[in-house]
């Protein structure tokens, strides 16, 4: 172990089977601007599932996944001014960036070409970054956010990725104006949070799903104003040209053109799900009506803090199923089958005695 480095315990996968098991490793030696964090909870994201199975062909094994981390500060470097021991904090998808490019200067670190993911990236010491399925993190203070006291840690953990992923494009593209009509495609980990944000912004929200069985959940429990079955041509036709914007959260392949037809002229669709299949968008589907399609890759650190503060103000958390670390492989299998309502969160602190 390198001098000054911190011993860590985690659950890692060693190959494309994605199977996770206990793993001992070391965190880099803390620097003057680093915060050391005892991990309390970590959400499970679809990105974790893709990464542990090497679906994108870039996984560096062995790998500890997890990038929706809530924890408690246990130590701070001499140069740390933003946090103190005992603070409850969060760490999201990335833990470093170049800090000098145009994106970084604009506070859009998620678009930095040298952005360092919390898991499966290359850390400043050349080692692979290991994520939040572990007992301790060491992160530069500029990439840590403060968790508002009113947010419960387990329910807040998924906001650090899922929440930010839908919040940022809603703000960026003006899909946060009271009275506007927002369509939310998919009612999973991202979609259910998008509904909550949309209603908090004062919007009319319609959930668009291929599953008719989700109607009651969308309307009665999450407070959506309307529900569309995407496979029902009559329902889709009746809703044509009624929406100002659409957030598409679905991570499996699905038709895009019927969704574009729901938009008003000059309407905006934002894709935040990541299907492995290419999107099929004929030119005329966007030329006629001046429809716009954009992608969004989350947001920067300041945007994440803004999102958390907004969530605290409006009482927004993710709906979670909290599981133990020894259940994580089953949770991954269930996530692959979309058998979770709506986000798994691992009780990391319970996995190890401190």
Coordinates of C-alpha atoms in Angstrom, one line a residue:
X1 CA 0.0 0.0 0.0
X2 CA 1.3 3.5 -1.0
X3 CA 2.4 5.6 2.0
X4 CA -0.5 7.6 3.3
X5 CA -3.1 5.8 1.2
X6 CA -6.3 4.6 2.9
X7 CA -7.3 1.0 3.2
X8 CA -10.8 0.4 1.8
X9 CA -13.3 -2.4 1.6
X10 CA -15.8 -2.7 -1.2
X11 CA -17.7 -5.1 -3.5
X12 CA -16.1 -5.4 -7.0
X13 CA -16.7 -7.3 -10.2
X14 CA -13.7 -9.0 -11.7
X15 CA -15.0 -9.8 -15.2
X16 CA -17.9 -9.3 -17.6
X17 CA -20.1 -11.7 -15.6
X18 CA -20.8 -8.6 -13.5
X19 CA -20.8 -10.7 -10.3
X20 CA -19.8 -8.6 -7.3
X21 CA -18.0 -9.9 -4.3
X22 CA -15.9 -8.5 -1.4
X23 CA -12.7 -6.7 -2.4
X24 CA -9.9 -5.1 -0.4
X25 CA -8.1 -2.2 -2.0
X26 CA -6.6 1.2 -1.2
X27 CA -7.7 4.8 -1.8
X28 CA -5.1 7.4 -2.8
X29 CA -3.4 9.3 -0.1
X30 CA -5.6 12.3 0.7
X31 CA -4.3 15.7 -0.6
X32 CA -4.7 19.1 1.0
X33 CA -8.0 19.8 -0.8
X34 CA -9.4 16.3 -0.3
X35 CA -12.4 15.3 1.8
X36 CA -12.5 11.8 3.3
X37 CA -16.0 10.4 3.4
X38 CA -17.6 7.5 5.2
X39 CA -20.1 6.1 2.8
X40 CA -23.6 5.6 4.2
X41 CA -25.7 4.9 1.1
X42 CA -25.2 4.4 -2.6
X43 CA -27.8 4.2 -5.3
X44 CA -27.7 1.6 -8.1
X45 CA -27.9 3.1 -11.6
X46 CA -28.4 1.5 -15.0
X47 CA -25.0 2.8 -15.8
X48 CA -23.5 0.6 -13.1
X49 CA -25.2 -2.4 -14.7
X50 CA -23.8 -1.6 -18.1
X51 CA -20.4 -1.0 -16.7
X52 CA -20.0 -4.1 -14.6
X53 CA -21.0 -6.2 -17.6
X54 CA -18.7 -4.3 -19.9
X55 CA -21.6 -3.4 -22.2
X56 CA -19.7 -0.4 -23.5
X57 CA -16.4 -2.2 -23.9
X58 CA -14.4 0.1 -21.6
X59 CA -14.5 -1.5 -18.2
X60 CA -11.3 -1.8 -16.2
X61 CA -11.5 -4.8 -13.9
X62 CA -11.5 -5.3 -11.0
X63 CA -14.1 -2.6 -10.5
X64 CA -16.2 -1.2 -7.6
X65 CA -19.3 0.5 -9.1
X66 CA -21.5 3.2 -7.6
X67 CA -21.8 6.9 -8.2
X68 CA -24.9 8.0 -6.2
X69 CA -23.1 8.4 -2.9
X70 CA -24.2 9.9 0.4
X71 CA -21.9 9.9 3.3
X72 CA -20.4 11.7 6.3
X73 CA -17.1 13.7 6.3
X74 CA -14.6 12.0 8.6
X75 CA -11.5 14.0 7.7
X76 CA -10.5 17.1 5.7
X77 CA -7.2 18.3 4.2
X78 CA -5.5 21.4 5.3
X79 CA -6.8 23.4 2.3
X80 CA -10.4 22.4 2.7
X81 CA -12.8 25.3 3.4
X82 CA -16.1 24.1 2.1
X83 CA -16.7 21.2 4.5
X84 CA -16.0 20.0 8.0
X85 CA -15.9 16.7 9.9
X86 CA -19.5 15.6 10.5
X87 CA -21.1 17.1 7.4
X88 CA -23.4 15.0 5.4
X89 CA -22.4 15.2 1.7
X90 CA -22.9 13.7 -1.7
X91 CA -20.7 12.6 -4.5
X92 CA -22.2 12.0 -8.0
X93 CA -21.1 10.7 -11.3
X94 CA -17.7 12.4 -11.5
X95 CA -14.9 13.2 -9.0
X96 CA -12.6 15.4 -11.1
X97 CA -12.2 17.3 -14.4
X98 CA -9.5 19.4 -16.0
X99 CA -10.8 22.6 -14.4
X100 CA -9.5 24.7 -17.3
X101 CA -11.6 23.9 -20.4
X102 CA -14.6 25.9 -21.5
X103 CA -17.0 23.5 -20.0
X104 CA -15.3 23.5 -16.6
X105 CA -15.2 27.3 -16.6
X106 CA -18.9 27.4 -17.3
X107 CA -19.6 25.0 -14.4
X108 CA -20.5 22.2 -16.8
X109 CA -17.9 19.7 -15.7
X110 CA -19.9 16.7 -16.9
X111 CA -18.9 17.8 -20.5
X112 CA -15.2 18.1 -19.8
X113 CA -13.2 15.9 -22.1
X114 CA -11.1 14.9 -19.2
X115 CA -13.9 14.3 -16.8
X116 CA -13.1 11.5 -14.3
X117 CA -16.0 9.2 -13.4
X118 CA -16.4 8.2 -9.8
X119 CA -16.1 4.6 -11.0
X120 CA -14.2 3.2 -14.0
X121 CA -12.2 6.3 -14.6
X122 CA -8.5 7.2 -14.2
X123 CA -7.7 9.0 -10.9
X124 CA -5.0 11.6 -10.4
X125 CA -2.5 8.9 -9.3
X126 CA -3.1 6.8 -12.4
X127 CA -5.2 4.2 -10.6
X128 CA -8.8 3.2 -11.6
X129 CA -11.4 5.1 -9.7
X130 CA -13.5 2.8 -7.5
X131 CA -17.0 3.8 -6.7
X132 CA -19.4 4.0 -3.8
X133 CA -20.0 0.3 -3.1
X134 CA -17.2 0.8 -0.6
X135 CA -16.7 2.0 2.9
X136 CA -14.7 5.1 2.2
X137 CA -14.1 7.7 -0.5
X138 CA -11.4 10.3 -1.0
X139 CA -12.6 13.2 -3.2
X140 CA -11.5 16.8 -3.9
X141 CA -13.8 19.3 -2.2
X142 CA -14.7 20.9 -5.4
X143 CA -16.5 17.8 -6.5
X144 CA -18.5 17.2 -3.3
X145 CA -22.0 18.7 -2.6
X146 CA -23.7 19.4 0.7
X147 CA -26.8 17.4 1.5
X148 CA -29.6 19.6 2.9
X149 CA -30.6 18.5 6.4
X150 CA -34.3 17.9 5.4
X151 CA -33.4 15.3 2.8
X152 CA -33.2 11.7 4.1
X153 CA -29.9 10.2 3.0
X154 CA -31.2 7.0 1.3
X155 CA -33.9 8.8 -0.7
X156 CA -31.5 11.6 -1.7
X157 CA -28.8 9.3 -3.0
X158 CA -30.4 8.7 -6.4
X159 CA -30.9 12.4 -6.9
X160 CA -27.1 12.7 -7.4
X161 CA -27.4 11.0 -10.8
X162 CA -31.1 10.4 -11.6
X163 CA -32.3 13.6 -10.2
X164 CA -29.6 15.7 -11.8
X165 CA -30.0 14.0 -15.1
X166 CA -33.6 15.2 -15.5
X167 CA -33.4 18.4 -13.6
X168 CA -30.6 20.0 -15.7
X169 CA -32.2 19.7 -19.1
X170 CA -35.6 20.8 -17.7
X171 CA -33.9 24.1 -16.6
X172 CA -31.7 24.4 -19.6
X173 CA -34.4 24.1 -22.1
X174 CA -37.1 26.1 -20.3
X175 CA -39.1 23.0 -19.4
X176 CA -39.6 24.3 -15.9
X177 CA -42.0 27.1 -16.5
X178 CA -45.4 27.0 -14.7
X179 CA -48.2 26.1 -17.0
X180 CA -46.1 24.4 -19.7
X181 CA -47.0 20.9 -20.6
X182 CA -44.2 18.3 -20.1
X183 CA -44.3 14.7 -21.3
X184 CA -42.2 12.2 -19.3
X185 CA -41.4 9.0 -21.3
X186 CA -40.9 6.0 -18.9
X187 CA -41.7 5.8 -15.3
X188 CA -38.5 4.3 -13.9
X189 CA -35.7 5.6 -11.8
X190 CA -35.3 8.8 -13.9
X191 CA -38.9 9.2 -15.0
X192 CA -40.6 9.2 -11.5
X193 CA -38.2 11.9 -10.4
X194 CA -38.9 13.9 -13.5
X195 CA -42.6 13.8 -12.7
X196 CA -41.9 15.1 -9.2
X197 CA -39.7 18.0 -10.5
X198 CA -42.2 18.9 -13.2
X199 CA -45.1 19.2 -10.7
X200 CA -42.8 21.2 -8.3
X201 CA -42.1 23.6 -11.2
X202 CA -45.9 24.1 -11.6
X203 CA -46.1 22.2 -15.0
X204 CA -48.8 20.0 -16.4
X205 CA -47.2 16.6 -16.6
X206 CA -48.2 13.6 -18.7
X207 CA -46.5 10.3 -18.3
X208 CA -46.0 8.3 -21.5
X209 CA -45.5 4.6 -21.0
X210 CA -45.9 1.3 -22.8
X211 CA -47.2 -0.3 -19.6
X212 CA -51.0 0.5 -19.0
X213 CA -50.6 -0.9 -15.5
X214 CA -48.6 2.1 -14.5
X215 CA -51.5 4.5 -14.9
X216 CA -52.7 4.4 -11.3
X217 CA -49.2 4.8 -10.0
X218 CA -48.5 7.8 -12.2
X219 CA -51.8 9.6 -11.6
X220 CA -52.7 8.8 -8.0
X221 CA -49.4 8.4 -6.3
X222 CA -46.9 10.6 -8.2
X223 CA -49.5 13.3 -9.1
X224 CA -49.2 13.3 -12.9
X225 CA -52.0 15.1 -14.7
X226 CA -52.4 12.6 -17.5
X227 CA -51.2 9.2 -18.7
X228 CA -50.7 8.0 -22.2
X229 CA -50.2 4.4 -23.4
X230 CA -47.6 4.8 -26.1
X231 CA -48.8 1.6 -27.8
X232 CA -52.3 2.9 -28.2
X233 CA -52.5 4.8 -31.5
X234 CA -55.8 6.5 -30.6
X235 CA -54.5 7.9 -27.3
X236 CA -51.3 9.1 -29.0
X237 CA -53.3 10.7 -31.9
X238 CA -55.6 12.5 -29.5
X239 CA -52.5 14.0 -27.7
X240 CA -50.7 15.1 -30.9
X241 CA -49.2 18.6 -30.8
X242 CA -50.1 19.3 -27.2
X243 CA -46.7 19.2 -25.4
X244 CA -44.1 21.9 -25.0
X245 CA -41.4 19.4 -24.2
X246 CA -40.6 15.8 -23.6
X247 CA -38.0 14.1 -21.3
X248 CA -37.3 10.7 -22.7
X249 CA -35.8 8.5 -19.9
X250 CA -36.2 5.1 -21.4
X251 CA -33.0 3.0 -21.6
X252 CA -34.3 0.4 -24.0
X253 CA -34.9 0.7 -27.7
X254 CA -38.2 2.4 -28.6
X255 CA -39.9 4.4 -31.5
X256 CA -39.1 8.1 -31.4
X257 CA -41.3 9.5 -34.2
X258 CA -44.6 8.9 -32.3
X259 CA -43.2 10.8 -29.4
X260 CA -42.1 13.7 -31.7
X261 CA -45.7 13.9 -32.9
X262 CA -46.8 14.8 -29.4
X263 CA -44.8 18.0 -29.4
X264 CA -46.1 21.4 -30.4
X265 CA -44.4 23.2 -33.2
X266 CA -40.9 24.2 -32.1
X267 CA -41.3 21.7 -29.2
X268 CA -38.2 20.2 -27.5
X269 CA -37.4 16.6 -26.8
X270 CA -34.5 15.8 -24.5
X271 CA -33.0 12.3 -24.5
X272 CA -31.5 11.2 -21.2
X273 CA -32.0 7.4 -21.4
X274 CA -29.2 5.5 -23.3
X275 CA -30.5 2.7 -25.4
X276 CA -27.8 0.6 -27.1
X277 CA -29.7 0.8 -30.4
X278 CA -29.4 4.0 -32.5
X279 CA -32.3 6.4 -32.5
X280 CA -34.4 6.3 -35.7
X281 CA -35.3 9.9 -36.4
X282 CA -36.2 10.6 -40.1
X283 CA -35.4 14.1 -41.1
X284 CA -39.0 15.1 -41.9
X285 CA -40.0 14.1 -38.4
X286 CA -38.0 17.1 -37.0
X287 CA -38.2 19.4 -40.0
X288 CA -42.0 19.5 -40.1
X289 CA -43.0 21.5 -37.1
X290 CA -39.5 22.6 -36.3
X291 CA -39.1 19.9 -33.7
X292 CA -35.9 19.8 -31.7
X293 CA -34.1 16.8 -30.3
X294 CA -31.2 17.1 -27.8
X295 CA -29.2 15.0 -25.4
X296 CA -28.2 15.7 -21.9
X297 CA -25.4 14.2 -19.8
X298 CA -26.4 15.4 -16.3
X299 CA -24.9 18.6 -14.9
X300 CA -22.1 20.3 -13.1
X301 CA -21.3 20.5 -9.4
X302 CA -23.1 23.8 -8.8
X303 CA -26.1 22.6 -10.7
X304 CA -26.2 19.5 -8.5
X305 CA -26.2 21.7 -5.4
X306 CA -29.0 23.8 -6.9
X307 CA -31.0 20.7 -7.6
X308 CA -30.5 19.3 -4.1
X309 CA -31.6 22.6 -2.6
X310 CA -34.7 22.7 -4.8
X311 CA -35.5 19.1 -3.9
X312 CA -35.2 20.0 -0.2
X313 CA -37.4 23.0 -0.6
X314 CA -40.2 20.9 -2.3
X315 CA -39.7 17.7 -0.3
X316 CA -38.5 15.7 -3.4
X317 CA -36.7 12.4 -2.9
X318 CA -36.4 9.3 -5.0
X319 CA -38.7 6.3 -4.2
X320 CA -36.2 3.7 -3.1
X321 CA -35.9 0.1 -2.0
X322 CA -33.0 -0.1 0.5
X323 CA -31.0 -3.3 0.3
X324 CA -27.9 -4.7 2.0
X325 CA -24.6 -5.2 0.3
X326 CA -25.1 -8.9 0.3
X327 CA -28.2 -8.5 -1.8
X328 CA -26.5 -6.4 -4.5
X329 CA -26.1 -9.2 -7.1
X330 CA -29.8 -9.9 -6.8
X331 CA -30.6 -6.2 -7.1
X332 CA -28.6 -6.1 -10.3
X333 CA -30.5 -9.0 -11.7
X334 CA -33.8 -7.4 -10.8
X335 CA -32.7 -4.0 -12.2
X336 CA -32.0 -5.7 -15.5
X337 CA -35.6 -6.9 -15.5
X338 CA -36.9 -3.5 -14.4
X339 CA -38.1 -5.1 -11.3
X340 CA -37.7 -2.2 -8.9
X341 CA -39.8 0.7 -7.8
X342 CA -38.0 2.9 -8.5
X343 CA -34.3 2.8 -7.4
X344 CA -32.3 0.4 -5.4
X345 CA -30.1 2.0 -2.7
X346 CA -27.5 0.0 -0.9
X347 CA -27.1 0.5 2.8
X348 CA -23.3 0.6 2.6
X349 CA -22.7 1.6 6.2
X350 CA -24.4 -1.6 7.5
X351 CA -22.0 -3.8 5.5
X352 CA -19.0 -3.0 7.6
X353 CA -18.4 -2.3 11.3
X354 CA -16.7 0.9 12.0

